[in-house]
PDB file of C-alpha atoms in Angstrom:
ATOM      1  CA  MET S   1      20.114 -15.337  43.288  1.00 42.00           C
ATOM      2  CA  LYS S   2      18.231 -12.058  43.009  1.00 39.00           C
ATOM      3  CA  GLN S   3      20.886 -10.723  40.651  1.00 45.00           C
ATOM      4  CA  ARG S   4      20.619 -13.834  38.457  1.00 45.00           C
ATOM      5  CA  ILE S   5      16.808 -13.449  38.207  1.00 35.00           C
ATOM      6  CA  THR S   6      17.180  -9.769  37.351  1.00 35.00           C
ATOM      7  CA  PHE S   7      19.694 -10.605  34.627  1.00 40.00           C
ATOM      8  CA  LEU S   8      17.360 -13.277  33.216  1.00 38.00           C
ATOM      9  CA  LEU S   9      14.459 -10.843  33.095  1.00 35.00           C
ATOM     10  CA  LEU S  10      16.589  -8.248  31.335  1.00 39.00           C
ATOM     11  CA  PHE S  11      17.738 -10.912  28.879  1.00 38.00           C
ATOM     12  CA  LEU S  12      14.134 -11.895  28.067  1.00 37.00           C
ATOM     13  CA  VAL S  13      13.160  -8.252  27.602  1.00 37.00           C
ATOM     14  CA  ALA S  14      16.045  -7.810  25.190  1.00 40.00           C
ATOM     15  CA  ILE S  15      14.953 -10.866  23.205  1.00 38.00           C
ATOM     16  CA  ASN S  16      11.372  -9.618  22.983  1.00 41.00           C
ATOM     17  CA  ALA S  17      12.581  -6.185  21.880  1.00 41.00           C
ATOM     18  CA  PHE S  18      14.263  -7.750  18.847  1.00 48.00           C
ATOM     19  CA  ALA S  19      11.581 -10.352  18.176  1.00 65.00           C
ATOM     20  CA  GLN S  20       9.671  -9.792  14.965  1.00 83.00           C
ATOM     21  CA  PRO S  21       5.903  -9.411  15.448  1.00 92.00           C
ATOM     22  CA  LYS S  22       3.610 -12.110  14.099  1.00 96.00           C
ATOM     23  CA  ALA S  23       0.265 -11.558  12.475  1.00 97.00           C
ATOM     24  CA  ASP S  24      -2.986 -12.971  13.834  1.00 97.00           C
ATOM     25  CA  ILE S  25      -4.835 -12.687  10.510  1.00 98.00           C
ATOM     26  CA  GLU S  26      -4.152 -12.256   6.801  1.00 98.00           C
ATOM     27  CA  VAL S  27      -6.825 -10.538   4.719  1.00 98.00           C
ATOM     28  CA  SER S  28      -6.819 -10.279   0.926  1.00 98.00           C
ATOM     29  CA  TYR S  29      -8.472  -7.278  -0.703  1.00 98.00           C
ATOM     30  CA  SER S  30      -9.423  -6.371  -4.247  1.00 95.00           C
ATOM     31  CA  GLU S  31      -8.661  -2.745  -5.030  1.00 93.00           C
ATOM     32  CA  ILE S  32     -11.308  -0.733  -6.845  1.00 87.00           C
ATOM     33  CA  SER S  33      -9.816   2.052  -8.967  1.00 79.00           C
ATOM     34  CA  PHE S  34      -9.841   3.375 -12.513  1.00 66.00           C
ATOM     35  CA  PHE S  35      -7.303   4.625 -15.009  1.00 56.00           C
ATOM     36  CA  GLU S  36      -7.861   8.101 -16.350  1.00 57.00           C
ATOM     37  CA  ASN S  37      -9.365   6.648 -19.537  1.00 57.00           C
ATOM     38  CA  GLY S  38     -12.077   5.040 -17.420  1.00 60.00           C
ATOM     39  CA  LYS S  39     -10.694   1.519 -17.608  1.00 63.00           C
ATOM     40  CA  GLU S  40     -11.002  -0.359 -14.319  1.00 67.00           C
ATOM     41  CA  ARG S  41      -7.938  -1.568 -12.462  1.00 71.00           C
ATOM     42  CA  ASN S  42      -8.191  -4.564 -10.182  1.00 75.00           C
ATOM     43  CA  HIS S  43      -5.089  -5.189  -8.155  1.00 86.00           C
ATOM     44  CA  LYS S  44      -4.744  -7.452  -5.126  1.00 93.00           C
ATOM     45  CA  TYR S  45      -3.446  -6.419  -1.735  1.00 96.00           C
ATOM     46  CA  HIS S  46      -2.907  -8.278   1.510  1.00 98.00           C
ATOM     47  CA  LEU S  47      -3.142  -7.079   5.102  1.00 98.00           C
ATOM     48  CA  LEU S  48      -1.094  -8.829   7.775  1.00 98.00           C
ATOM     49  CA  ALA S  49      -2.309  -7.641  11.152  1.00 98.00           C
ATOM     50  CA  ASN S  50      -2.411  -8.225  14.876  1.00 97.00           C
ATOM     51  CA  SER S  51      -3.885  -6.052  17.623  1.00 95.00           C
ATOM     52  CA  THR S  52      -1.090  -3.460  17.464  1.00 96.00           C
ATOM     53  CA  GLN S  53       0.682  -3.678  14.108  1.00 97.00           C
ATOM     54  CA  SER S  54      -0.107  -4.262  10.470  1.00 98.00           C
ATOM     55  CA  LYS S  55       1.333  -4.206   6.970  1.00 98.00           C
ATOM     56  CA  PHE S  56      -0.635  -3.549   3.773  1.00 98.00           C
ATOM     57  CA  PHE S  57       1.084  -4.496   0.530  1.00 97.00           C
ATOM     58  CA  ASN S  58       0.867  -6.082  -2.888  1.00 95.00           C
ATOM     59  CA  PRO S  59       2.362  -9.607  -2.650  1.00 93.00           C
ATOM     60  CA  ARG S  60       3.839  -9.581  -6.133  1.00 88.00           C
ATOM     61  CA  SER S  61       5.530  -6.243  -5.577  1.00 90.00           C
ATOM     62  CA  GLU S  62       6.994  -7.462  -2.290  1.00 93.00           C
ATOM     63  CA  GLU S  63       8.299 -10.562  -4.068  1.00 87.00           C
ATOM     64  CA  VAL S  64      10.049  -8.367  -6.642  1.00 86.00           C
ATOM     65  CA  ASP S  65      11.480  -6.125  -3.902  1.00 89.00           C
ATOM     66  CA  SER S  66      12.725  -9.188  -2.073  1.00 86.00           C
ATOM     67  CA  MET S  67      14.467 -10.513  -5.177  1.00 81.00           C
ATOM     68  CA  SER S  68      15.957  -7.103  -5.904  1.00 81.00           C
ATOM     69  CA  SER S  69      17.237  -6.503  -2.361  1.00 75.00           C
ATOM     70  CA  THR S  70      20.667  -8.061  -3.108  1.00 74.00           C
ATOM     71  CA  PRO S  71      23.006  -7.490  -6.082  1.00 75.00           C
ATOM     72  CA  GLU S  72      22.709 -11.167  -7.051  1.00 74.00           C
ATOM     73  CA  GLY S  73      18.947 -11.161  -6.787  1.00 67.00           C
ATOM     74  CA  LEU S  74      18.657  -7.973  -8.815  1.00 69.00           C
ATOM     75  CA  ALA S  75      20.859  -9.408 -11.562  1.00 73.00           C
ATOM     76  CA  ASN S  76      18.750 -12.590 -11.682  1.00 72.00           C
ATOM     77  CA  PHE S  77      15.553 -10.561 -11.799  1.00 69.00           C
ATOM     78  CA  LYS S  78      16.820  -8.488 -14.736  1.00 73.00           C
ATOM     79  CA  LYS S  79      17.739 -11.698 -16.556  1.00 73.00           C
ATOM     80  CA  THR S  80      14.225 -12.985 -15.975  1.00 72.00           C
ATOM     81  CA  GLN S  81      12.787  -9.782 -17.426  1.00 66.00           C
ATOM     82  CA  GLU S  82      15.085  -9.960 -20.442  1.00 74.00           C
ATOM     83  CA  SER S  83      14.193 -13.604 -21.097  1.00 74.00           C
ATOM     84  CA  ALA S  84      10.462 -12.808 -20.919  1.00 70.00           C
ATOM     85  CA  LEU S  85      10.927  -9.848 -23.272  1.00 70.00           C
ATOM     86  CA  GLN S  86      12.872 -11.927 -25.789  1.00 74.00           C
ATOM     87  CA  ALA S  87      10.170 -14.600 -25.729  1.00 75.00           C
ATOM     88  CA  MET S  88       7.531 -11.954 -26.474  1.00 71.00           C
ATOM     89  CA  LEU S  89       9.618 -10.506 -29.317  1.00 73.00           C
ATOM     90  CA  ALA S  90       9.960 -13.999 -30.804  1.00 73.00           C
ATOM     91  CA  GLN S  91       6.155 -14.278 -30.800  1.00 75.00           C
ATOM     92  CA  GLY S  92       5.822 -10.924 -32.517  1.00 72.00           C
ATOM     93  CA  SER S  93       4.087  -8.943 -29.759  1.00 69.00           C
ATOM     94  CA  ILE S  94       4.953  -7.326 -26.445  1.00 61.00           C
ATOM     95  CA  ASP S  95       2.540  -7.209 -23.502  1.00 61.00           C
ATOM     96  CA  VAL S  96       4.160  -5.132 -20.771  1.00 56.00           C
ATOM     97  CA  THR S  97       1.553  -6.298 -18.223  1.00 59.00           C
ATOM     98  CA  LYS S  98       2.893  -9.827 -18.514  1.00 63.00           C
ATOM     99  CA  LEU S  99       6.507  -8.909 -17.858  1.00 61.00           C
ATOM    100  CA  PRO S 100       7.911  -9.741 -14.373  1.00 61.00           C
ATOM    101  CA  ARG S 101       7.575  -6.396 -12.615  1.00 65.00           C
ATOM    102  CA  LYS S 102       6.263  -4.522  -9.611  1.00 70.00           C
ATOM    103  CA  VAL S 103       2.528  -4.070  -9.876  1.00 73.00           C
ATOM    104  CA  GLU S 104       2.070  -1.491  -7.142  1.00 85.00           C
ATOM    105  CA  SER S 105       4.701   0.391  -5.149  1.00 90.00           C
ATOM    106  CA  VAL S 106       2.702   1.330  -2.019  1.00 95.00           C
ATOM    107  CA  TYR S 107       3.298  -0.168   1.411  1.00 97.00           C
ATOM    108  CA  VAL S 108       1.410   0.996   4.499  1.00 98.00           C
ATOM    109  CA  LEU S 109       2.746   0.033   7.932  1.00 98.00           C
ATOM    110  CA  LYS S 110       0.639   0.897  10.985  1.00 98.00           C
ATOM    111  CA  SER S 111       1.527   0.906  14.690  1.00 97.00           C
ATOM    112  CA  SER S 112      -1.382   1.566  17.044  1.00 95.00           C
ATOM    113  CA  ALA S 113       1.034   1.567  19.985  1.00 93.00           C
ATOM    114  CA  ASP S 114       2.693   4.673  18.502  1.00 95.00           C
ATOM    115  CA  SER S 115      -0.476   5.960  16.730  1.00 96.00           C
ATOM    116  CA  ILE S 116       1.673   6.344  13.605  1.00 97.00           C
ATOM    117  CA  MET S 117       1.466   4.959  10.109  1.00 97.00           C
ATOM    118  CA  THR S 118       4.327   4.945   7.615  1.00 98.00           C
ATOM    119  CA  VAL S 119       3.680   4.974   3.885  1.00 98.00           C
ATOM    120  CA  TYR S 120       6.360   3.857   1.385  1.00 98.00           C
ATOM    121  CA  ASP S 121       5.990   4.684  -2.283  1.00 96.00           C
ATOM    122  CA  LEU S 122       7.921   5.503  -5.472  1.00 92.00           C
ATOM    123  CA  LEU S 123       7.948   9.044  -6.771  1.00 88.00           C
ATOM    124  CA  ASP S 124       9.641   7.647  -9.855  1.00 75.00           C
ATOM    125  CA  THR S 125      11.058   4.247 -10.734  1.00 67.00           C
ATOM    126  CA  ASP S 126      14.373   5.226  -9.181  1.00 72.00           C
ATOM    127  CA  GLU S 127      13.180   7.589  -6.427  1.00 90.00           C
ATOM    128  CA  PRO S 128      11.796   5.741  -3.352  1.00 93.00           C
ATOM    129  CA  VAL S 129      10.118   8.017  -0.800  1.00 97.00           C
ATOM    130  CA  TYR S 130       8.208   7.678   2.450  1.00 98.00           C
ATOM    131  CA  TYR S 131       6.244   9.756   4.934  1.00 98.00           C
ATOM    132  CA  THR S 132       4.620   9.301   8.330  1.00 98.00           C
ATOM    133  CA  GLU S 133       1.172  10.287   9.431  1.00 97.00           C
ATOM    134  CA  PRO S 134      -0.570  10.356  12.842  1.00 97.00           C
ATOM    135  CA  TYR S 135      -3.653   8.241  13.467  1.00 96.00           C
ATOM    136  CA  SER S 136      -5.536  11.367  14.549  1.00 95.00           C
ATOM    137  CA  GLU S 137      -6.109  12.481  10.920  1.00 95.00           C
ATOM    138  CA  MET S 138      -8.858   9.856  10.488  1.00 97.00           C
ATOM    139  CA  THR S 139     -12.089  10.070  12.541  1.00 96.00           C
ATOM    140  CA  TRP S 140     -15.287   8.074  12.052  1.00 98.00           C
ATOM    141  CA  GLU S 141     -19.027   8.394  12.522  1.00 98.00           C
ATOM    142  CA  ILE S 142     -20.561   4.973  13.155  1.00 98.00           C
ATOM    143  CA  GLY S 143     -24.089   4.387  11.843  1.00 98.00           C
ATOM    144  CA  ASP S 144     -26.877   1.848  12.330  1.00 96.00           C
ATOM    145  CA  SER S 145     -26.882   0.120   8.926  1.00 97.00           C
ATOM    146  CA  THR S 146     -25.566  -3.438   8.665  1.00 98.00           C
ATOM    147  CA  LYS S 147     -24.743  -5.919   5.935  1.00 97.00           C
ATOM    148  CA  THR S 148     -22.995  -9.286   5.651  1.00 98.00           C
ATOM    149  CA  ILE S 149     -19.578  -9.634   4.041  1.00 98.00           C
ATOM    150  CA  LEU S 150     -17.806 -13.013   3.850  1.00 98.00           C
ATOM    151  CA  GLY S 151     -20.231 -14.338   6.430  1.00 97.00           C
ATOM    152  CA  TYR S 152     -19.481 -11.563   8.968  1.00 98.00           C
ATOM    153  CA  GLU S 153     -22.083  -9.027  10.080  1.00 98.00           C
ATOM    154  CA  CYS S 154     -20.671  -5.574   9.372  1.00 98.00           C
ATOM    155  CA  ILE S 155     -21.653  -2.095  10.562  1.00 98.00           C
ATOM    156  CA  ARG S 156     -21.465   1.083   8.477  1.00 98.00           C
ATOM    157  CA  ALA S 157     -19.129   3.970   9.341  1.00 98.00           C
ATOM    158  CA  ASP S 158     -18.271   7.170   7.469  1.00 98.00           C
ATOM    159  CA  THR S 159     -15.310   9.521   7.383  1.00 98.00           C
ATOM    160  CA  ASP S 160     -13.996  12.491   5.407  1.00 98.00           C
ATOM    161  CA  TYR S 161     -10.316  11.929   4.753  1.00 97.00           C
ATOM    162  CA  HIS S 162      -7.790  13.791   2.597  1.00 97.00           C
ATOM    163  CA  GLY S 163     -10.285  15.103   0.070  1.00 95.00           C
ATOM    164  CA  ARG S 164     -12.790  12.255  -0.229  1.00 95.00           C
ATOM    165  CA  HIS S 165     -15.787  10.946   1.686  1.00 97.00           C
ATOM    166  CA  TRP S 166     -15.535   7.262   2.561  1.00 97.00           C
ATOM    167  CA  THR S 167     -18.072   4.641   3.657  1.00 98.00           C
ATOM    168  CA  ALA S 168     -16.667   1.602   5.431  1.00 98.00           C
ATOM    169  CA  TRP S 169     -18.145  -1.646   6.684  1.00 98.00           C
ATOM    170  CA  PHE S 170     -16.436  -3.202   9.699  1.00 98.00           C
ATOM    171  CA  THR S 171     -17.101  -6.329  11.762  1.00 98.00           C
ATOM    172  CA  PRO S 172     -16.790  -6.364  15.565  1.00 98.00           C
ATOM    173  CA  GLU S 173     -16.586 -10.167  15.252  1.00 97.00           C
ATOM    174  CA  ILE S 174     -12.888  -9.686  14.397  1.00 97.00           C
ATOM    175  CA  PRO S 175     -11.679  -7.250  17.085  1.00 96.00           C
ATOM    176  CA  ILE S 176      -8.695  -5.874  15.160  1.00 97.00           C
ATOM    177  CA  GLN S 177      -8.980  -2.127  14.610  1.00 97.00           C
ATOM    178  CA  ASP S 178      -7.433  -2.122  11.170  1.00 98.00           C
ATOM    179  CA  GLY S 179      -8.258  -2.337   7.495  1.00 98.00           C
ATOM    180  CA  PRO S 180      -6.991  -1.850   3.945  1.00 98.00           C
ATOM    181  CA  TRP S 181      -4.645   0.959   2.904  1.00 98.00           C
ATOM    182  CA  LYS S 182      -4.598   3.638   5.642  1.00 98.00           C
ATOM    183  CA  PHE S 183      -8.007   2.811   7.080  1.00 98.00           C
ATOM    184  CA  HIS S 184      -8.081   2.051  10.793  1.00 98.00           C
ATOM    185  CA  GLY S 185      -9.632   3.068  14.097  1.00 97.00           C
ATOM    186  CA  LEU S 186     -12.987   1.285  14.084  1.00 98.00           C
ATOM    187  CA  PRO S 187     -13.917  -1.309  16.753  1.00 98.00           C
ATOM    188  CA  GLY S 188     -13.464  -4.184  14.348  1.00 98.00           C
ATOM    189  CA  LEU S 189     -11.814  -5.204  11.091  1.00 98.00           C
ATOM    190  CA  ILE S 190     -12.799  -3.159   8.013  1.00 98.00           C
ATOM    191  CA  LEU S 191     -13.876  -5.533   5.250  1.00 98.00           C
ATOM    192  CA  GLU S 192     -15.071  -2.999   2.697  1.00 98.00           C
ATOM    193  CA  VAL S 193     -14.553   0.711   2.080  1.00 98.00           C
ATOM    194  CA  ARG S 194     -15.606   2.843  -0.871  1.00 96.00           C
ATOM    195  CA  GLY S 195     -15.186   6.489  -1.750  1.00 94.00           C
ATOM    196  CA  THR S 196     -18.087   8.643  -2.912  1.00 88.00           C
ATOM    197  CA  GLY S 197     -18.691   8.013  -6.585  1.00 81.00           C
ATOM    198  CA  GLY S 198     -17.312   4.466  -6.381  1.00 79.00           C
ATOM    199  CA  LYS S 199     -14.034   5.207  -8.187  1.00 82.00           C
ATOM    200  CA  TYR S 200     -11.867   4.049  -5.310  1.00 91.00           C
ATOM    201  CA  GLY S 201     -12.220   1.386  -2.677  1.00 94.00           C
ATOM    202  CA  TYR S 202     -11.189  -1.981  -1.256  1.00 96.00           C
ATOM    203  CA  VAL S 203     -13.276  -5.122  -0.777  1.00 96.00           C
ATOM    204  CA  ALA S 204     -12.111  -8.132   1.246  1.00 98.00           C
ATOM    205  CA  ASP S 205     -12.311 -11.431  -0.632  1.00 97.00           C
ATOM    206  CA  GLY S 206     -10.561 -13.717   1.840  1.00 97.00           C
ATOM    207  CA  ILE S 207      -9.645 -13.959   5.543  1.00 98.00           C
ATOM    208  CA  GLU S 208      -7.530 -16.568   7.297  1.00 97.00           C
ATOM    209  CA  LYS S 209      -5.602 -17.016  10.511  1.00 97.00           C
ATOM    210  CA  SER S 210      -1.905 -16.357  10.158  1.00 97.00           C
ATOM    211  CA  GLU S 211       1.325 -16.450  12.069  1.00 96.00           C
ATOM    212  CA  LYS S 212       3.390 -14.814   9.352  1.00 96.00           C
ATOM    213  CA  ILE S 213       6.025 -12.334  10.395  1.00 97.00           C
ATOM    214  CA  ILE S 214       5.005  -8.689   9.912  1.00 97.00           C
ATOM    215  CA  ASN S 215       8.371  -7.682   8.502  1.00 95.00           C
ATOM    216  CA  GLY S 216       9.464  -4.270   7.272  1.00 94.00           C
ATOM    217  CA  VAL S 217       9.899  -3.054   3.718  1.00 96.00           C
ATOM    218  CA  TYR S 218      12.826  -4.412   1.702  1.00 93.00           C
ATOM    219  CA  GLY S 219      15.358  -1.657   1.081  1.00 91.00           C
ATOM    220  CA  ALA S 220      13.634   0.707   3.539  1.00 94.00           C
ATOM    221  CA  GLU S 221      16.962   2.435   4.207  1.00 94.00           C
ATOM    222  CA  GLN S 222      16.988   3.656   0.600  1.00 92.00           C
ATOM    223  CA  TYR S 223      13.702   5.567   0.957  1.00 95.00           C
ATOM    224  CA  GLU S 224      13.939   9.318   1.509  1.00 96.00           C
ATOM    225  CA  LYS S 225      11.495  11.041   3.839  1.00 97.00           C
ATOM    226  CA  ARG S 226       9.282  13.616   2.128  1.00 97.00           C
ATOM    227  CA  ASP S 227       6.057  15.545   2.742  1.00 97.00           C
ATOM    228  CA  ARG S 228       2.902  13.694   1.671  1.00 97.00           C
ATOM    229  CA  LYS S 229       1.362  16.566  -0.285  1.00 96.00           C
ATOM    230  CA  ALA S 230       4.676  17.388  -1.933  1.00 95.00           C
ATOM    231  CA  ILE S 231       4.903  13.784  -3.158  1.00 95.00           C
ATOM    232  CA  LEU S 232       1.414  13.984  -4.645  1.00 95.00           C
ATOM    233  CA  ARG S 233       2.129  17.342  -6.308  1.00 94.00           C
ATOM    234  CA  ALA S 234       5.275  15.921  -7.873  1.00 91.00           C
ATOM    235  CA  LYS S 235       3.383  12.889  -9.146  1.00 89.00           C
ATOM    236  CA  ARG S 236       0.702  15.161 -10.578  1.00 89.00           C
ATOM    237  CA  ALA S 237       3.340  17.232 -12.386  1.00 87.00           C
ATOM    238  CA  MET S 238       4.892  14.079 -13.850  1.00 84.00           C
ATOM    239  CA  ARG S 239       1.490  12.829 -14.980  1.00 80.00           C
ATOM    240  CA  ASP S 240       0.508  16.145 -16.564  1.00 82.00           C
ATOM    241  CA  ASN S 241       3.848  16.709 -18.275  1.00 80.00           C
ATOM    242  CA  PRO S 242       5.574  13.323 -18.851  1.00 68.00           C
ATOM    243  CA  MET S 243       7.769  14.655 -21.665  1.00 66.00           C
ATOM    244  CA  GLY S 244       9.062  17.519 -19.538  1.00 63.00           C
ATOM    245  CA  HIS S 245       9.804  15.124 -16.712  1.00 54.00           C
ATOM    246  CA  LEU S 246      11.771  12.753 -18.956  1.00 55.00           C
ATOM    247  CA  LYS S 247      13.746  15.602 -20.543  1.00 58.00           C
ATOM    248  CA  ALA S 248      14.591  16.938 -17.077  1.00 59.00           C
ATOM    249  CA  LYS S 249      16.178  13.544 -16.383  1.00 54.00           C
ATOM    250  CA  GLY S 250      18.150  13.722 -19.637  1.00 55.00           C
ATOM    251  CA  ILE S 251      15.912  11.246 -21.490  1.00 50.00           C
ATOM    252  CA  ASN S 252      14.889  12.409 -24.955  1.00 55.00           C
ATOM    253  CA  VAL S 253      11.744  10.713 -26.228  1.00 49.00           C
ATOM    254  CA  GLU S 254       9.039  11.464 -28.745  1.00 54.00           C
ATOM    255  CA  ILE S 255       5.410  11.335 -27.578  1.00 49.00           C
ATOM    256  CA  SER S 256       2.671  11.618 -30.157  1.00 51.00           C
ATOM    257  CA  PRO S 257       0.199  14.524 -29.737  1.00 49.00           C
ATOM    258  CA  GLU S 258      -2.723  12.179 -29.160  1.00 49.00           C
ATOM    259  CA  ASN S 259      -0.903  10.388 -26.339  1.00 47.00           C
ATOM    260  CA  LEU S 260       0.303  13.648 -24.870  1.00 44.00           C
ATOM    261  CA  SER S 261      -3.251  14.952 -24.703  1.00 43.00           C
ATOM    262  CA  LYS S 262      -4.244  11.939 -22.632  1.00 45.00           C
ATOM    263  CA  SER S 263      -1.627  12.592 -19.970  1.00 42.00           C
ATOM    264  CA  SER S 264      -3.749  14.805 -17.752  1.00 42.00           C
ATOM    265  CA  GLY S 265      -7.317  13.566 -18.203  1.00 44.00           C
ATOM    266  CA  THR S 266      -9.952  13.949 -15.522  1.00 45.00           C
ATOM    267  CA  GLY S 267      -8.755  11.311 -13.091  1.00 67.00           C
ATOM    268  CA  ASP S 268      -7.069  11.987  -9.801  1.00 83.00           C
ATOM    269  CA  PHE S 269      -5.273  10.239  -6.992  1.00 88.00           C
ATOM    270  CA  ILE S 270      -6.943   8.481  -4.075  1.00 92.00           C
ATOM    271  CA  GLU S 271      -6.083  11.606  -2.010  1.00 94.00           C
ATOM    272  CA  THR S 272      -7.034  14.951  -3.518  1.00 93.00           C
ATOM    273  CA  ASP S 273      -6.183  17.482  -0.779  1.00 94.00           C
ATOM    274  CA  TYR S 274      -2.759  18.230  -2.293  1.00 94.00           C
ATOM    275  CA  ARG S 275      -4.134  20.793  -4.740  1.00 88.00           C
TER     276      ARG S 275
END
């Protein structure tokens, strides 16, 4: 009898080990950022989170990655793109922003149990990369100021992180120590965070209970592990010299002088400590 109970316990442990974690909440955030020409971007991200795990992602990008994760799905997705492009050509104008495509390539997966976050991104359209980072790189100073966001009383906290100073507002009313992008570690959910100067940030615009599965990243096995700063330096080089990057890949294109002069600009990435 004792052996049967032991076997049953081991069986249950094995099931739990392979069970996919479920979220307790789903939060939608509006991203605050600007193109180098000063034009504002406003992309949407979602955070699926429970007390120990979370996933931050752009829903449309995940949908595209899901469709492209099989040969059949990828072929159908390309047909959809071609059909949309042909329809635009028939109307006499092409708006790339309206084509079926990935909007943002970043995924951030956090595990408080391991004190590790994993960031997935694209160095180029055909070069998926990822890196890991310990929780210890982000520390906070909690203040006394408060304000209300989405009906929740929030407390101010500040941190210096990877080249920028950030001010966050978190609510202890939702005791999940997580937030948008890489932000985490406060005694409550972060509903708003902005960098000094206001050029980057995230603001929650919706919260609901959820039991969605916190799954991984589609095609994660295709991502190559790299160093975070090396990824940012490579992106900077591609932004500053797009023609050189394309020629290095064997793609010969002509870029007008006025467009080439706009390639560098004064903008920068959300993290600036790679320089």
